[in-house]
mmCIF file of C-alpha atoms and ligand atoms in Angstrom:
data_model
loop_
_atom_site.group_PDB
_atom_site.id
_atom_site.type_symbol
_atom_site.label_atom_id
_atom_site.label_comp_id
_atom_site.label_asym_id
_atom_site.label_seq_id
_atom_site.Cartn_x
_atom_site.Cartn_y
_atom_site.Cartn_z
ATOM 1 C CA MET A 1 16.689 27.905 -23.377
ATOM 2 C CA GLU A 2 17.718 26.244 -19.709
ATOM 3 C CA THR A 3 19.969 24.228 -20.212
ATOM 4 C CA MET A 4 17.634 21.321 -18.426
ATOM 5 C CA ARG A 5 15.431 21.930 -21.227
ATOM 6 C CA TYR A 6 17.746 21.822 -23.452
ATOM 7 C CA ILE A 7 19.177 18.224 -22.551
ATOM 8 C CA TYR A 8 15.117 17.117 -22.436
ATOM 9 C CA LYS A 9 14.849 18.442 -25.648
ATOM 10 C CA LYS A 10 17.523 17.070 -27.227
ATOM 11 C CA LEU A 11 17.109 13.565 -25.574
ATOM 12 C CA GLU A 12 13.820 13.211 -27.443
ATOM 13 C CA THR A 13 15.421 12.492 -30.628
ATOM 14 C CA GLN A 14 19.079 11.639 -29.802
ATOM 15 C CA LYS A 15 22.062 10.375 -27.193
ATOM 16 C CA LEU A 16 24.202 12.996 -25.887
ATOM 17 C CA HIS A 17 27.993 14.109 -25.403
ATOM 18 C CA MET A 18 29.427 16.249 -22.833
ATOM 19 C CA THR A 19 33.012 17.287 -22.927
ATOM 20 C CA LEU A 20 34.526 17.930 -19.511
ATOM 21 C CA LEU A 21 37.630 20.465 -19.449
ATOM 22 C CA ASP A 22 39.726 21.018 -16.315
ATOM 23 C CA PRO A 23 40.375 25.069 -16.084
ATOM 24 C CA ASP A 24 43.647 24.078 -14.857
ATOM 25 C CA GLU A 25 45.037 22.294 -17.393
ATOM 26 C CA GLN A 26 45.000 24.652 -20.475
ATOM 27 C CA SER A 27 44.384 28.786 -20.847
ATOM 28 C CA PRO A 28 41.366 29.775 -21.168
ATOM 29 C CA GLU A 29 41.908 30.740 -24.723
ATOM 30 C CA GLN A 30 42.978 27.115 -25.251
ATOM 31 C CA ALA A 31 39.343 25.913 -23.756
ATOM 32 C CA ALA A 32 38.131 28.331 -26.145
ATOM 33 C CA SER A 33 39.250 26.663 -28.913
ATOM 34 C CA ILE A 34 38.962 23.174 -27.374
ATOM 35 C CA SER A 35 35.490 23.534 -26.927
ATOM 36 C CA ARG A 36 34.780 25.328 -30.405
ATOM 37 C CA GLN A 37 36.347 21.821 -32.246
ATOM 38 C CA ALA A 38 34.416 19.813 -29.780
ATOM 39 C CA VAL A 39 30.935 21.235 -30.406
ATOM 40 C CA GLU A 40 31.974 21.076 -34.378
ATOM 41 C CA ALA A 41 32.417 17.804 -33.685
ATOM 42 C CA GLY A 42 29.016 17.210 -32.457
ATOM 43 C CA SER A 43 29.462 17.488 -28.583
ATOM 44 C CA ASP A 44 26.476 19.118 -26.956
ATOM 45 C CA ALA A 45 27.630 20.822 -24.040
ATOM 46 C CA ILE A 46 30.746 21.806 -22.055
ATOM 47 C CA MET A 47 31.224 20.815 -18.802
ATOM 48 C CA LEU A 48 33.914 22.851 -16.542
ATOM 49 C CA GLY A 49 35.359 20.739 -13.160
ATOM 50 C CA GLY A 50 37.952 18.658 -12.315
ATOM 51 C CA SER A 51 40.898 20.015 -10.041
ATOM 52 C CA THR A 52 40.117 20.486 -6.327
ATOM 53 C CA GLY A 53 42.521 23.896 -6.283
ATOM 54 C CA LEU A 54 40.429 25.825 -9.062
ATOM 55 C CA THR A 55 40.468 29.337 -8.035
ATOM 56 C CA GLN A 56 37.089 31.524 -8.828
ATOM 57 C CA GLU A 57 39.406 33.873 -11.552
ATOM 58 C CA LEU A 58 40.304 31.296 -13.498
ATOM 59 C CA VAL A 59 36.990 29.214 -13.709
ATOM 60 C CA ASP A 60 35.369 32.671 -14.185
ATOM 61 C CA ALA A 61 37.958 33.553 -17.222
ATOM 62 C CA THR A 62 37.543 30.178 -18.505
ATOM 63 C CA VAL A 63 33.630 30.000 -18.816
ATOM 64 C CA LYS A 64 33.613 33.842 -20.378
ATOM 65 C CA ALA A 65 36.539 32.623 -23.297
ATOM 66 C CA ILE A 66 34.353 29.465 -23.981
ATOM 67 C CA LYS A 67 31.035 31.609 -23.884
ATOM 68 C CA GLY A 68 32.551 33.802 -26.391
ATOM 69 C CA ALA A 69 32.937 30.756 -28.642
ATOM 70 C CA VAL A 70 30.055 27.989 -28.567
ATOM 71 C CA ASP A 71 26.516 28.107 -28.138
ATOM 72 C CA VAL A 72 25.949 25.039 -26.223
ATOM 73 C CA PRO A 73 25.528 25.262 -22.052
ATOM 74 C CA ILE A 74 28.265 25.809 -20.080
ATOM 75 C CA ILE A 75 27.922 23.620 -16.968
ATOM 76 C CA LEU A 76 29.745 23.595 -13.723
ATOM 77 C CA PHE A 77 31.011 20.134 -12.139
ATOM 78 C CA PRO A 78 32.134 21.425 -9.181
ATOM 79 C CA THR A 79 34.148 19.431 -6.774
ATOM 80 C CA ILE A 80 34.259 21.997 -4.063
ATOM 81 C CA ALA A 81 31.891 25.072 -3.366
ATOM 82 C CA SER A 82 34.926 27.953 -3.848
ATOM 83 C CA ALA A 83 35.103 27.963 -7.676
ATOM 84 C CA VAL A 84 31.361 28.693 -8.489
ATOM 85 C CA SER A 85 31.287 31.211 -11.640
ATOM 86 C CA LEU A 86 28.199 32.750 -12.040
ATOM 87 C CA HIS A 87 28.943 33.324 -15.729
ATOM 88 C CA ALA A 88 28.228 29.931 -16.589
ATOM 89 C CA ASP A 89 24.789 28.538 -17.703
ATOM 90 C CA ALA A 90 23.995 25.695 -15.154
ATOM 91 C CA ILE A 91 25.460 23.866 -12.196
ATOM 92 C CA TYR A 92 25.031 20.472 -11.285
ATOM 93 C CA PHE A 93 23.801 20.799 -7.841
ATOM 94 C CA MET A 94 25.026 17.233 -6.924
ATOM 95 C CA SER A 95 25.279 14.722 -4.105
ATOM 96 C CA LEU A 96 27.985 12.495 -3.771
ATOM 97 C CA LEU A 97 25.460 9.566 -2.819
ATOM 98 C CA ASN A 98 27.529 6.516 -1.910
ATOM 99 C CA SER A 99 30.083 9.054 0.305
ATOM 100 C CA LYS A 100 30.790 8.255 3.512
ATOM 101 C CA ASN A 101 31.397 11.682 4.342
ATOM 102 C CA PRO A 102 28.217 14.330 5.279
ATOM 103 C CA ARG A 103 30.969 17.145 3.558
ATOM 104 C CA PHE A 104 29.861 15.482 0.180
ATOM 105 C CA LEU A 105 26.207 14.605 0.386
ATOM 106 C CA LEU A 106 25.624 17.947 1.528
ATOM 107 C CA GLY A 107 28.162 19.754 3.269
ATOM 108 C CA GLU A 108 29.774 21.731 0.434
ATOM 109 C CA GLN A 109 26.020 22.054 -0.955
ATOM 110 C CA MET A 110 24.725 24.309 2.035
ATOM 111 C CA LYS A 111 28.003 26.506 1.614
ATOM 112 C CA ALA A 112 26.767 27.333 -1.752
ATOM 113 C CA ALA A 113 23.275 26.632 -1.693
ATOM 114 C CA ALA A 114 21.873 30.421 -1.039
ATOM 115 C CA LEU A 115 24.092 32.492 -3.211
ATOM 116 C CA ILE A 116 23.121 29.617 -6.286
ATOM 117 C CA LYS A 117 19.839 30.000 -5.641
ATOM 118 C CA LYS A 118 20.506 33.975 -5.465
ATOM 119 C CA SER A 119 23.081 34.007 -8.395
ATOM 120 C CA GLY A 120 20.195 33.028 -11.529
ATOM 121 C CA LEU A 121 22.549 30.027 -12.217
ATOM 122 C CA GLU A 122 20.579 27.163 -13.221
ATOM 123 C CA PRO A 123 20.762 24.387 -10.591
ATOM 124 C CA ILE A 124 20.557 20.724 -11.833
ATOM 125 C CA SER A 125 19.903 18.434 -9.008
ATOM 126 C CA MET A 126 22.072 15.220 -9.941
ATOM 127 C CA GLY A 127 22.643 12.018 -7.771
ATOM 128 C CA TYR A 128 26.181 11.069 -8.105
ATOM 129 C CA ILE A 129 27.345 7.772 -7.709
ATOM 130 C CA ILE A 130 31.005 6.054 -7.818
ATOM 131 C CA VAL A 131 31.694 2.771 -9.020
ATOM 132 C CA GLU A 132 34.873 0.905 -8.530
ATOM 133 C CA PRO A 133 37.971 2.323 -9.350
ATOM 134 C CA GLY A 134 36.632 5.601 -8.700
ATOM 135 C CA MET A 135 40.220 7.170 -9.428
ATOM 136 C CA GLU A 136 40.627 10.408 -7.725
ATOM 137 C CA ALA A 137 36.830 11.197 -7.390
ATOM 138 C CA GLY A 138 36.597 8.063 -5.259
ATOM 139 C CA MET A 139 39.566 9.012 -2.914
ATOM 140 C CA VAL A 140 38.599 12.507 -2.668
ATOM 141 C CA GLY A 141 34.748 12.390 -1.988
ATOM 142 C CA GLU A 142 35.390 9.408 0.220
ATOM 143 C CA ALA A 143 33.348 7.335 -1.607
ATOM 144 C CA GLU A 144 32.100 3.527 -1.003
ATOM 145 C CA CYS A 145 32.506 2.882 -4.593
ATOM 146 C CA ILE A 146 29.858 0.562 -5.932
ATOM 147 C CA ALA A 147 31.722 -2.991 -6.230
ATOM 148 C CA ARG A 148 31.334 -3.755 -10.386
ATOM 149 C CA ASP A 149 29.590 -6.661 -9.659
ATOM 150 C CA ASP A 150 27.177 -5.004 -7.490
ATOM 151 C CA VAL A 151 24.179 -4.056 -9.648
ATOM 152 C CA LYS A 152 21.850 -4.014 -6.672
ATOM 153 C CA SER A 153 23.762 -1.457 -4.698
ATOM 154 C CA ALA A 154 23.588 1.056 -8.070
ATOM 155 C CA ILE A 155 19.938 0.684 -8.676
ATOM 156 C CA GLY A 156 19.467 1.505 -4.693
ATOM 157 C CA TYR A 157 21.221 4.484 -4.768
ATOM 158 C CA SER A 158 20.087 5.478 -8.300
ATOM 159 C CA VAL A 159 16.579 4.987 -7.275
ATOM 160 C CA ALA A 160 16.943 6.693 -4.026
ATOM 161 C CA GLY A 161 18.465 9.739 -6.009
ATOM 162 C CA GLU A 162 15.118 9.638 -8.130
ATOM 163 C CA LEU A 163 12.528 9.460 -5.265
ATOM 164 C CA LEU A 164 14.738 12.316 -3.360
ATOM 165 C CA GLY A 165 13.998 14.341 -6.524
ATOM 166 C CA MET A 166 17.242 14.445 -8.320
ATOM 167 C CA LYS A 167 16.881 15.550 -12.172
ATOM 168 C CA LEU A 168 19.743 13.141 -13.602
ATOM 169 C CA ILE A 169 21.762 10.343 -12.028
ATOM 170 C CA TYR A 170 25.787 10.292 -13.271
ATOM 171 C CA LEU A 171 27.031 6.781 -12.764
ATOM 172 C CA GLU A 172 31.147 7.512 -12.537
ATOM 173 C CA ALA A 173 34.279 4.894 -12.867
ATOM 174 C CA GLY A 174 36.421 7.972 -12.127
ATOM 175 C CA SER A 175 38.541 10.345 -14.436
ATOM 176 C CA GLY A 176 41.300 8.046 -16.369
ATOM 177 C CA ALA A 177 39.649 4.719 -15.302
ATOM 178 C CA PRO A 178 40.964 1.690 -16.865
ATOM 179 C CA GLU A 179 37.669 0.630 -17.479
ATOM 180 C CA PRO A 180 34.577 2.441 -17.926
ATOM 181 C CA VAL A 181 31.051 1.463 -15.731
ATOM 182 C CA PRO A 182 30.010 -2.039 -16.888
ATOM 183 C CA GLN A 183 27.201 -2.132 -18.925
ATOM 184 C CA ASN A 184 25.121 -4.493 -16.418
ATOM 185 C CA ILE A 185 25.376 -1.728 -14.000
ATOM 186 C CA ILE A 186 24.357 0.643 -16.884
ATOM 187 C CA SER A 187 21.168 -1.446 -17.878
ATOM 188 C CA GLY A 188 20.255 -1.955 -14.183
ATOM 189 C CA VAL A 189 19.853 1.386 -13.098
ATOM 190 C CA LYS A 190 18.561 2.565 -16.747
ATOM 191 C CA GLU A 191 15.552 -0.157 -16.362
ATOM 192 C CA SER A 192 15.181 1.074 -12.662
ATOM 193 C CA ILE A 193 14.841 4.918 -12.920
ATOM 194 C CA ASP A 194 12.641 7.653 -15.148
ATOM 195 C CA ILE A 195 15.231 10.161 -15.154
ATOM 196 C CA PRO A 196 18.020 10.870 -17.482
ATOM 197 C CA LEU A 197 21.522 8.885 -16.940
ATOM 198 C CA ILE A 198 24.803 9.756 -17.440
ATOM 199 C CA VAL A 199 27.948 7.684 -17.760
ATOM 200 C CA GLY A 200 31.425 8.748 -17.454
ATOM 201 C CA GLY A 201 35.007 8.007 -16.467
ATOM 202 C CA GLY A 202 37.307 5.916 -18.600
ATOM 203 C CA ILE A 203 35.696 6.090 -21.585
ATOM 204 C CA ARG A 204 38.346 6.626 -24.196
ATOM 205 C CA ARG A 205 37.593 4.959 -27.440
ATOM 206 C CA ALA A 206 34.100 4.771 -29.699
ATOM 207 C CA GLU A 207 33.457 1.137 -28.777
ATOM 208 C CA HIS A 208 33.033 2.360 -24.882
ATOM 209 C CA ALA A 209 31.013 5.114 -25.758
ATOM 210 C CA GLU A 210 28.868 2.605 -27.868
ATOM 211 C CA ALA A 211 28.720 -0.280 -25.130
ATOM 212 C CA ALA A 212 27.441 2.553 -23.011
ATOM 213 C CA VAL A 213 24.931 3.650 -25.023
ATOM 214 C CA GLN A 214 23.838 0.160 -26.087
ATOM 215 C CA ALA A 215 23.257 -0.362 -22.246
ATOM 216 C CA GLY A 216 21.340 2.998 -21.553
ATOM 217 C CA ALA A 217 23.656 6.068 -21.021
ATOM 218 C CA ASP A 218 21.756 8.768 -22.074
ATOM 219 C CA ILE A 219 24.378 11.272 -21.619
ATOM 220 C CA ILE A 220 28.339 9.966 -22.298
ATOM 221 C CA VAL A 221 31.061 12.334 -20.746
ATOM 222 C CA THR A 222 34.586 12.345 -21.608
ATOM 223 C CA GLY A 223 37.504 14.151 -20.075
ATOM 224 C CA THR A 224 40.803 12.279 -20.341
ATOM 225 C CA VAL A 225 40.678 11.573 -24.222
ATOM 226 C CA VAL A 226 40.637 15.368 -24.834
ATOM 227 C CA GLU A 227 42.829 16.278 -21.819
ATOM 228 C CA GLU A 228 45.808 14.124 -23.659
ATOM 229 C CA GLU A 229 44.866 14.383 -26.826
ATOM 230 C CA GLY A 230 42.949 17.305 -27.588
ATOM 231 C CA ILE A 231 39.732 16.905 -30.735
ATOM 232 C CA SER A 232 41.642 13.792 -32.311
ATOM 233 C CA GLN A 233 40.221 11.401 -34.563
ATOM 234 C CA ALA A 234 39.187 9.449 -31.211
ATOM 235 C CA PHE A 235 37.005 11.697 -29.793
ATOM 236 C CA ILE A 236 35.186 12.502 -33.072
ATOM 237 C CA GLU A 237 34.850 8.832 -33.393
ATOM 238 C CA ILE A 238 33.295 8.570 -29.943
ATOM 239 C CA VAL A 239 30.666 11.352 -30.662
ATOM 240 C CA LYS A 240 29.901 9.960 -33.267
ATOM 241 C CA ALA A 241 29.118 6.863 -31.892
ATOM 242 C CA ILE A 242 27.117 8.347 -29.337
ATOM 243 C CA LYS A 243 25.262 10.384 -32.446
ATOM 244 C CA SER A 244 24.453 7.008 -34.453
ATOM 245 C CA PHE A 245 21.640 5.791 -31.701
HETATM 246 C C1 1GP B 301 34.877 12.333 -14.850
HETATM 247 O O1 1GP B 301 33.242 11.268 -16.093
HETATM 248 C C2 1GP B 301 34.385 11.888 -16.014
HETATM 249 O O2 1GP B 301 34.151 12.643 -14.037
HETATM 250 C C3 1GP B 301 35.317 11.639 -17.271
HETATM 251 O O3 1GP B 301 35.887 11.058 -16.913
HETATM 252 O O4 1GP B 301 38.221 11.624 -18.026
HETATM 253 O O5 1GP B 301 37.867 9.387 -18.179
HETATM 254 O O6 1GP B 301 37.019 10.935 -19.409
HETATM 255 P P1 1GP B 301 37.755 10.726 -17.936
#
């Protein structure tokens, strides 16, 4: 099944969790083992991304190893155009809507677009919006981070993304953020758009995930909690909290 159809279908009955792995942080075999445990805990997809220095070979090897271990979609979450693995199921074809640098709005995308179109890799058009503190993603992406009380700008960018035809909106506080995206930003955006809303960054405990879903998140992404602890009790409880809605 196409990844976007899989996402829409699951969203009819439940909220989703996606596990973010950085191919640079473990061997492909370890990534496969973590993915297997994550899916056993209820995670709905594996996202691959993170570091800026990823090689094609490493991303390819990691995708192949994970593919051999799990049945859920593997989605590339690229920071640069050079690490696109054609063995994945889909790629977030994303634009960092609040970047000051056109490179992150359309510059990197134009370099990879023709190849992706030909490849058969499913592109999932996504509007990526970084909220304070933004962490490394905010700095590298030269984002004009949304202030934590600026619901209006978050809505403006999200609705703009929807009207430009994007299939998903992703509110990002930044990997390892001390606090996740505030609830009023999530609820303001959710009330204003008719496409699924992804929320990530700083979600380390079940109550964070619960607060985000309560506010309107459809899909929760966690990376750091796995990177630091593997598939721990905290991870299991995060997924459980999401699935209780
Ligand atoms: C980063 O939103 C993701 O792009 C995940 O963030 O690493 O804080 O879970 P964490």
